[in-house]
Tab-separated table of C-alpha atoms in Angstrom:
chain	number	residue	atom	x	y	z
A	1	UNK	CA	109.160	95.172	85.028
A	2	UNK	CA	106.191	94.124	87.851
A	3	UNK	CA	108.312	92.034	90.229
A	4	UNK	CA	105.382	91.827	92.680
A	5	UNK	CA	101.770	91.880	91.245
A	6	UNK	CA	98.213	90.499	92.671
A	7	UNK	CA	94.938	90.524	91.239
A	8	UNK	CA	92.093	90.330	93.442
A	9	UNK	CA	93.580	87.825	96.089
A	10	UNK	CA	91.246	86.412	98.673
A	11	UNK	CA	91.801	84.102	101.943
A	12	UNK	CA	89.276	83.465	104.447
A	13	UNK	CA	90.743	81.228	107.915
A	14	UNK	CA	88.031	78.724	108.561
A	15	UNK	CA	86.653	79.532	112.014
A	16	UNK	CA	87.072	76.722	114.958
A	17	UNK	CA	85.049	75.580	117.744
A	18	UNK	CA	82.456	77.115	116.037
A	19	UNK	CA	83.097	80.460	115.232
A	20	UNK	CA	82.363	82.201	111.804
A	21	UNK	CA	84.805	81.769	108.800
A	22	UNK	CA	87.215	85.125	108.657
A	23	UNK	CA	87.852	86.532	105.564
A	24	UNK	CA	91.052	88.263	105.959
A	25	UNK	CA	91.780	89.400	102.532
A	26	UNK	CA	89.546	90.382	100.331
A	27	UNK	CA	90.174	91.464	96.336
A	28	UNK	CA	93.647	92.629	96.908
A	29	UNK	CA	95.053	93.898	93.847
A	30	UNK	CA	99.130	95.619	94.099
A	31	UNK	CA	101.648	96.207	92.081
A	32	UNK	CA	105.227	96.706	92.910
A	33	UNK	CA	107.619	97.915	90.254
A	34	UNK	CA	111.516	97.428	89.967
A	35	UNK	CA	113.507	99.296	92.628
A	36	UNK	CA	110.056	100.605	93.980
A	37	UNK	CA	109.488	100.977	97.874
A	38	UNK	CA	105.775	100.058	99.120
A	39	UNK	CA	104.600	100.626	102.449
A	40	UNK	CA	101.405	98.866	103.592
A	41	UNK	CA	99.988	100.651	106.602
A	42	UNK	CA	96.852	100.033	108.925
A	43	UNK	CA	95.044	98.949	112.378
A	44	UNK	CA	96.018	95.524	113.573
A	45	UNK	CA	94.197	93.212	112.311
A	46	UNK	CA	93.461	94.495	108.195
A	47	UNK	CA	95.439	91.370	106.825
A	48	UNK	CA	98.452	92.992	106.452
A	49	UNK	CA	100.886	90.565	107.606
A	50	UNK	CA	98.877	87.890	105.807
A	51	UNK	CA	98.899	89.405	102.524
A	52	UNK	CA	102.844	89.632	102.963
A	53	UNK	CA	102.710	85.537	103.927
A	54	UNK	CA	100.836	84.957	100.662
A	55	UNK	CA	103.722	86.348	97.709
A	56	UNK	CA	106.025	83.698	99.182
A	57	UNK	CA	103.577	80.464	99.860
A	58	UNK	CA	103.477	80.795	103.634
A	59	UNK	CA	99.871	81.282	103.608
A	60	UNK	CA	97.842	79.819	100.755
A	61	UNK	CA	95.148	81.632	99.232
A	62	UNK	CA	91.616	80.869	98.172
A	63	UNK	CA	91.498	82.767	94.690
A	64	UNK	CA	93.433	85.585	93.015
A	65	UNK	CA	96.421	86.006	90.970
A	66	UNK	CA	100.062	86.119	91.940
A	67	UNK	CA	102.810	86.929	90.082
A	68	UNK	CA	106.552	87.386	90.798
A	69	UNK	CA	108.805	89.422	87.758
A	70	UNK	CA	106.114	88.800	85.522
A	71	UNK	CA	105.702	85.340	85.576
A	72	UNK	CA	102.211	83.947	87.269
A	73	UNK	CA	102.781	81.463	89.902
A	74	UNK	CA	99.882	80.977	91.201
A	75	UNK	CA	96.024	81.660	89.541
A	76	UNK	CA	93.569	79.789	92.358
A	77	UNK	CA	89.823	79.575	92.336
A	78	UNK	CA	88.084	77.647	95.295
A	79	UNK	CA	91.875	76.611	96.868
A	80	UNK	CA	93.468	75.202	93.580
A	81	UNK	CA	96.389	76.628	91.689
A	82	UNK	CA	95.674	76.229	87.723
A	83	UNK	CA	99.565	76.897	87.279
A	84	UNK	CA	101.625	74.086	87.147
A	85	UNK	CA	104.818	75.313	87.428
A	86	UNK	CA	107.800	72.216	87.618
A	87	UNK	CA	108.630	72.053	91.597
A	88	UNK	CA	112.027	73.739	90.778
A	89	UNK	CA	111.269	75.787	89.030
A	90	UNK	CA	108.194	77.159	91.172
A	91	UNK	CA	111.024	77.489	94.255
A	92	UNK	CA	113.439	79.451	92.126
A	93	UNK	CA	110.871	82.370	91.576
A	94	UNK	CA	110.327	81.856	95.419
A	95	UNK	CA	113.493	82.628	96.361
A	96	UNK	CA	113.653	85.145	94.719
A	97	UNK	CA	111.479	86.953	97.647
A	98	UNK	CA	113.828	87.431	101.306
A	99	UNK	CA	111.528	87.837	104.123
A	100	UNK	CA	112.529	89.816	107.520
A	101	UNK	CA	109.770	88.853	110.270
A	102	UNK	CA	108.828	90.280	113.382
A	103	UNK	CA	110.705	87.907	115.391
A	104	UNK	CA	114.274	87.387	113.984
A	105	UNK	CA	114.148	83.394	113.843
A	106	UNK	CA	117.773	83.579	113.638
A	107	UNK	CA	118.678	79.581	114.522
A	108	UNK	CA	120.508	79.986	118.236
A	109	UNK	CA	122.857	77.745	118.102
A	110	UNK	CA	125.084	79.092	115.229
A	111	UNK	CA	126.820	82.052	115.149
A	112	UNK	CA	126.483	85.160	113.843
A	113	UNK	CA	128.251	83.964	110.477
A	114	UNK	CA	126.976	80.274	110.277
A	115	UNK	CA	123.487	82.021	110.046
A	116	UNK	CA	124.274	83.907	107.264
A	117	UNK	CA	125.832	81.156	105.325
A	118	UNK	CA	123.737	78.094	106.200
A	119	UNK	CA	120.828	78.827	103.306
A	120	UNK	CA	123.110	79.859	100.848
A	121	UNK	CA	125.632	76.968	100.859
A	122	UNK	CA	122.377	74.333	101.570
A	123	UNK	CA	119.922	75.852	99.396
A	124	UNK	CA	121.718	77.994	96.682
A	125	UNK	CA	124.551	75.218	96.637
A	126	UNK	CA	127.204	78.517	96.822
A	127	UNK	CA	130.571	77.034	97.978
A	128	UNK	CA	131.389	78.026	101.511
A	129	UNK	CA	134.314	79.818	100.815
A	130	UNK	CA	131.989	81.519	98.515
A	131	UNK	CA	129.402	82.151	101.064
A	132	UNK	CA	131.769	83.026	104.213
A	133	UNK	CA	132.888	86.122	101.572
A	134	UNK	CA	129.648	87.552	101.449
A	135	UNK	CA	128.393	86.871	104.730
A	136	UNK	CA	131.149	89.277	105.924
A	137	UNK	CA	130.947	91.869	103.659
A	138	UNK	CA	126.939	91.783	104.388
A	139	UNK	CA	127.731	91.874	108.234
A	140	UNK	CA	129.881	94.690	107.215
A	141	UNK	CA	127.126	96.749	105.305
A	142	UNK	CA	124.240	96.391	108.403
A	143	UNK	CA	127.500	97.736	110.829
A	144	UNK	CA	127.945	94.058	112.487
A	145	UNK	CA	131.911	92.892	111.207
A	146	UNK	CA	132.404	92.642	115.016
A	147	UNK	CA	129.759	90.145	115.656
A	148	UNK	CA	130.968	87.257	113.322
A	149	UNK	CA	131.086	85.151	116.145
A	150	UNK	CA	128.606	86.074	118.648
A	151	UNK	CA	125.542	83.894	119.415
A	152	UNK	CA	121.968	85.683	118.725
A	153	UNK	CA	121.349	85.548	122.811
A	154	UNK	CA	124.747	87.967	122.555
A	155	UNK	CA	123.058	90.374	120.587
A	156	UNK	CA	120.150	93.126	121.100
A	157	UNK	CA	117.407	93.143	119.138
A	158	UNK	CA	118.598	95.975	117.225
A	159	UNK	CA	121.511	93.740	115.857
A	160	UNK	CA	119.313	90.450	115.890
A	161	UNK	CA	117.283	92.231	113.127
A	162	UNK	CA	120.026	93.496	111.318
A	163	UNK	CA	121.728	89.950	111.296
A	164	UNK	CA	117.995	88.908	109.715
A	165	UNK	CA	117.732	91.740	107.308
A	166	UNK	CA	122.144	90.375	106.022
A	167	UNK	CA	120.529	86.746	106.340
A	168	UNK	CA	118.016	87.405	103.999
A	169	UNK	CA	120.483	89.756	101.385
A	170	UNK	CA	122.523	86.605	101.907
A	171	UNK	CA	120.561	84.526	99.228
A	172	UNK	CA	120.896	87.923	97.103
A	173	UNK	CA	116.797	88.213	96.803
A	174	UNK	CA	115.665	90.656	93.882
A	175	UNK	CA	113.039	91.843	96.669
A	176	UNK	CA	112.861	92.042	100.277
A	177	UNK	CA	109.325	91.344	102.274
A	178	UNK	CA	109.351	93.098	106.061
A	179	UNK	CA	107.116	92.325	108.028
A	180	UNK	CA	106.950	94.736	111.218
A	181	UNK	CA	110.357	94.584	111.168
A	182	UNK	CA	110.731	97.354	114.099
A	183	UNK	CA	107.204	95.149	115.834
A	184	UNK	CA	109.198	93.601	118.579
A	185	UNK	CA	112.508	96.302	119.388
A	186	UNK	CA	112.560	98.397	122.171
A	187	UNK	CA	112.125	102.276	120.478
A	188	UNK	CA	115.850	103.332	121.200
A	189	UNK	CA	117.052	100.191	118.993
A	190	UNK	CA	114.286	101.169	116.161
A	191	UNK	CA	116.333	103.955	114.366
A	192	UNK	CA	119.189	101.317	113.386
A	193	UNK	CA	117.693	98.774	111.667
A	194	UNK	CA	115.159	101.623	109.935
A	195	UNK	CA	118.378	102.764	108.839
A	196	UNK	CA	119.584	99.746	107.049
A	197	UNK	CA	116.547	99.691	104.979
A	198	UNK	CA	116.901	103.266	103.923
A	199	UNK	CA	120.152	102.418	102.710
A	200	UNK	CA	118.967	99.054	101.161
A	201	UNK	CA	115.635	101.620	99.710
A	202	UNK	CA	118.696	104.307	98.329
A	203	UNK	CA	120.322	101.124	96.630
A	204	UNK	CA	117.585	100.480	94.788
A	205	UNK	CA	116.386	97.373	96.834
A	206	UNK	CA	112.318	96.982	95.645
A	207	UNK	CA	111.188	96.620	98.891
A	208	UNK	CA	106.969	95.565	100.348
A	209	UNK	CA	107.044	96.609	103.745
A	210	UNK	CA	104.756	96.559	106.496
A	211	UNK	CA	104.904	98.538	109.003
A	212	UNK	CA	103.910	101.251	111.831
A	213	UNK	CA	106.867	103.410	111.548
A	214	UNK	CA	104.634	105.833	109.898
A	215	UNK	CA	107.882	108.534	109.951
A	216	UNK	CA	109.540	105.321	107.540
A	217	UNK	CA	106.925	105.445	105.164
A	218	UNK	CA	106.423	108.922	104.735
A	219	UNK	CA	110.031	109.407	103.684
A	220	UNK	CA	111.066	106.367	102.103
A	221	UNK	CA	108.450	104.750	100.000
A	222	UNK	CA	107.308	105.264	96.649
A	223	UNK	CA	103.594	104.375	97.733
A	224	UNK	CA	101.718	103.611	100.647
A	225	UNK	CA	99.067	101.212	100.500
A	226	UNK	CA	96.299	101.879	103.737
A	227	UNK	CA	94.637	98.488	104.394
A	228	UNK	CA	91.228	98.320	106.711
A	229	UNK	CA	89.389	94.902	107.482
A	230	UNK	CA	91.386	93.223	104.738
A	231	UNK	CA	90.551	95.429	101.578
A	232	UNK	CA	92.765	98.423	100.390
A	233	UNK	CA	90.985	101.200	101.022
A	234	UNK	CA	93.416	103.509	98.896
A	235	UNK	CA	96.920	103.929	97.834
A	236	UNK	CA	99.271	107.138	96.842
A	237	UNK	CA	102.257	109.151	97.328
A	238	UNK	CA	102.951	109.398	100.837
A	239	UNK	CA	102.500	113.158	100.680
A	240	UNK	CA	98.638	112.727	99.802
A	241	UNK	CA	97.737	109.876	102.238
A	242	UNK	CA	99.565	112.044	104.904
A	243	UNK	CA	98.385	114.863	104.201
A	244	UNK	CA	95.291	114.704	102.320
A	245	UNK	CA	93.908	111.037	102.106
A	246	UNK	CA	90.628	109.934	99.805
A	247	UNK	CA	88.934	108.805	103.051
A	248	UNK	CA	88.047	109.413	106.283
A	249	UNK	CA	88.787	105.969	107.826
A	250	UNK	CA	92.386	107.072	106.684
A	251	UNK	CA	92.246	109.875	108.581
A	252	UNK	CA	91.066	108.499	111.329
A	253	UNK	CA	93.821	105.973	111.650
A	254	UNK	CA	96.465	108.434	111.172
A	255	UNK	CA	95.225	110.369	113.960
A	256	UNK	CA	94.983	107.468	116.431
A	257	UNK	CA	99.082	107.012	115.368
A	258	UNK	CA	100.537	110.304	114.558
């Protein structure tokens, strides 16, 4: 089964103050299969991030396909989604999707375990008792059962993403979205949240990631995906884009990072 697919998605931001339109993504078509681990690489700037936003409505798109498991949520032309999925229906594929950001938005005022369980028990309707069970075991898989009930400003940024990586498994996602998840860690606190998602990737998580830990996608994923000025340029095994790659923009980016 596809549980991620796009065909040919576009988005342009409308310039302001007078500046051109920018067409960030343009004719992106992906795949991800079940239990598959995709790494989308590239410059700063290629419409990475804002592809990611797209597969779970935080960024609309002007045209293009999307699909989640095989079901098409969204087929736009000129803004407007044909698909007229019932609202609840619509938000049950959605969540479906977890998302780990950049930043760890982790709410600061609740504790290591109320952030865990707030979604779940308000969203997912899971009783509390329910919820606190898995919130600990989940603490307990990302090596944080001693920070139950510390406050985010407690914790480094190491553990503030690994409390965000259990947050999302909280709502027991069929695929996680990371966004630069190492963006904003100091590089001695990189290795152990990289670590986590290896062991989430071993489970058999499927898994989109975007990142810059090039040494991460070279060993873990299935594919890499190389974006450049919001097109795909090409995707493969890691062992041919790293060692051999189609083009020579490719190459070029791997040698400004490697």
């Amino acid at each position: 089964m596809s549980m991620i697919k796009t065909v040919d998605i576009c988005k342009t931001f409308q310039g302001k103050n007078g500046r051109s339109p920018l067409e960030v993504l343009k004719n992106i078509s992906l795949t991800v299969e079940q239990k598959e681990v995709v790494c989308i690489i590239g410059p700063s700037g290629a419409g990475k991030s804002t592809y990611l936003r797209t597969l779970n409505r935080l960024e609309t798109i002007d045209s293009g396909k999307i699909y989640i498991e095989d079901t098409l949520l969204f087929d736009c032309a000129n803004g407007v989604n044909a698909v007229h999925l019932p609202h609840n229906e619509l938000n049950a594929m959605l969540l479906e999707t977890g998302m780990v950001f950049q930043r760890f938005n982790l709410f600061p005022h609740r504790t290591t375990l109320e952030n865990l369980m707030l979604a779940p028990v308000h969203v997912r309707k899971i009783p509390p008792d329910t919820a606190k069970e898995k919130a600990l075991q989940l603490l307990d898989r990302v090596g944080l059962s001693d920070k139950v009930d510390a406050y985010p400003a407690q914790l480094s940024g190491g553990q503030q993403q690994r409390v965000a990586i259990a947050r999302a498994l909280a709502m027991e996602p069929k695929i996680m979205l990371f966004d630069e998840p190492t963006s904003s860690l100091d590089p001695e606190l990189v290795g152990e949240v990289l670590s986590v998602m290896k062991q989430l990737a071993e489970a058999g998580m499927t898994m989109l990631v975007v990142t810059h830990e090039m040494g991460f996608a070279r060993e873990v994923a299935d594919k890499v995906v190389v974006m450049i000025e919001g097109s795909i340029l090409e995707m493969d095994k890691p062992e041919k884009i790293f060692t051999s790659p189609s083009h020579e923009r490719t190459r070029q980016f791997l040698q400004s990072v490697l």
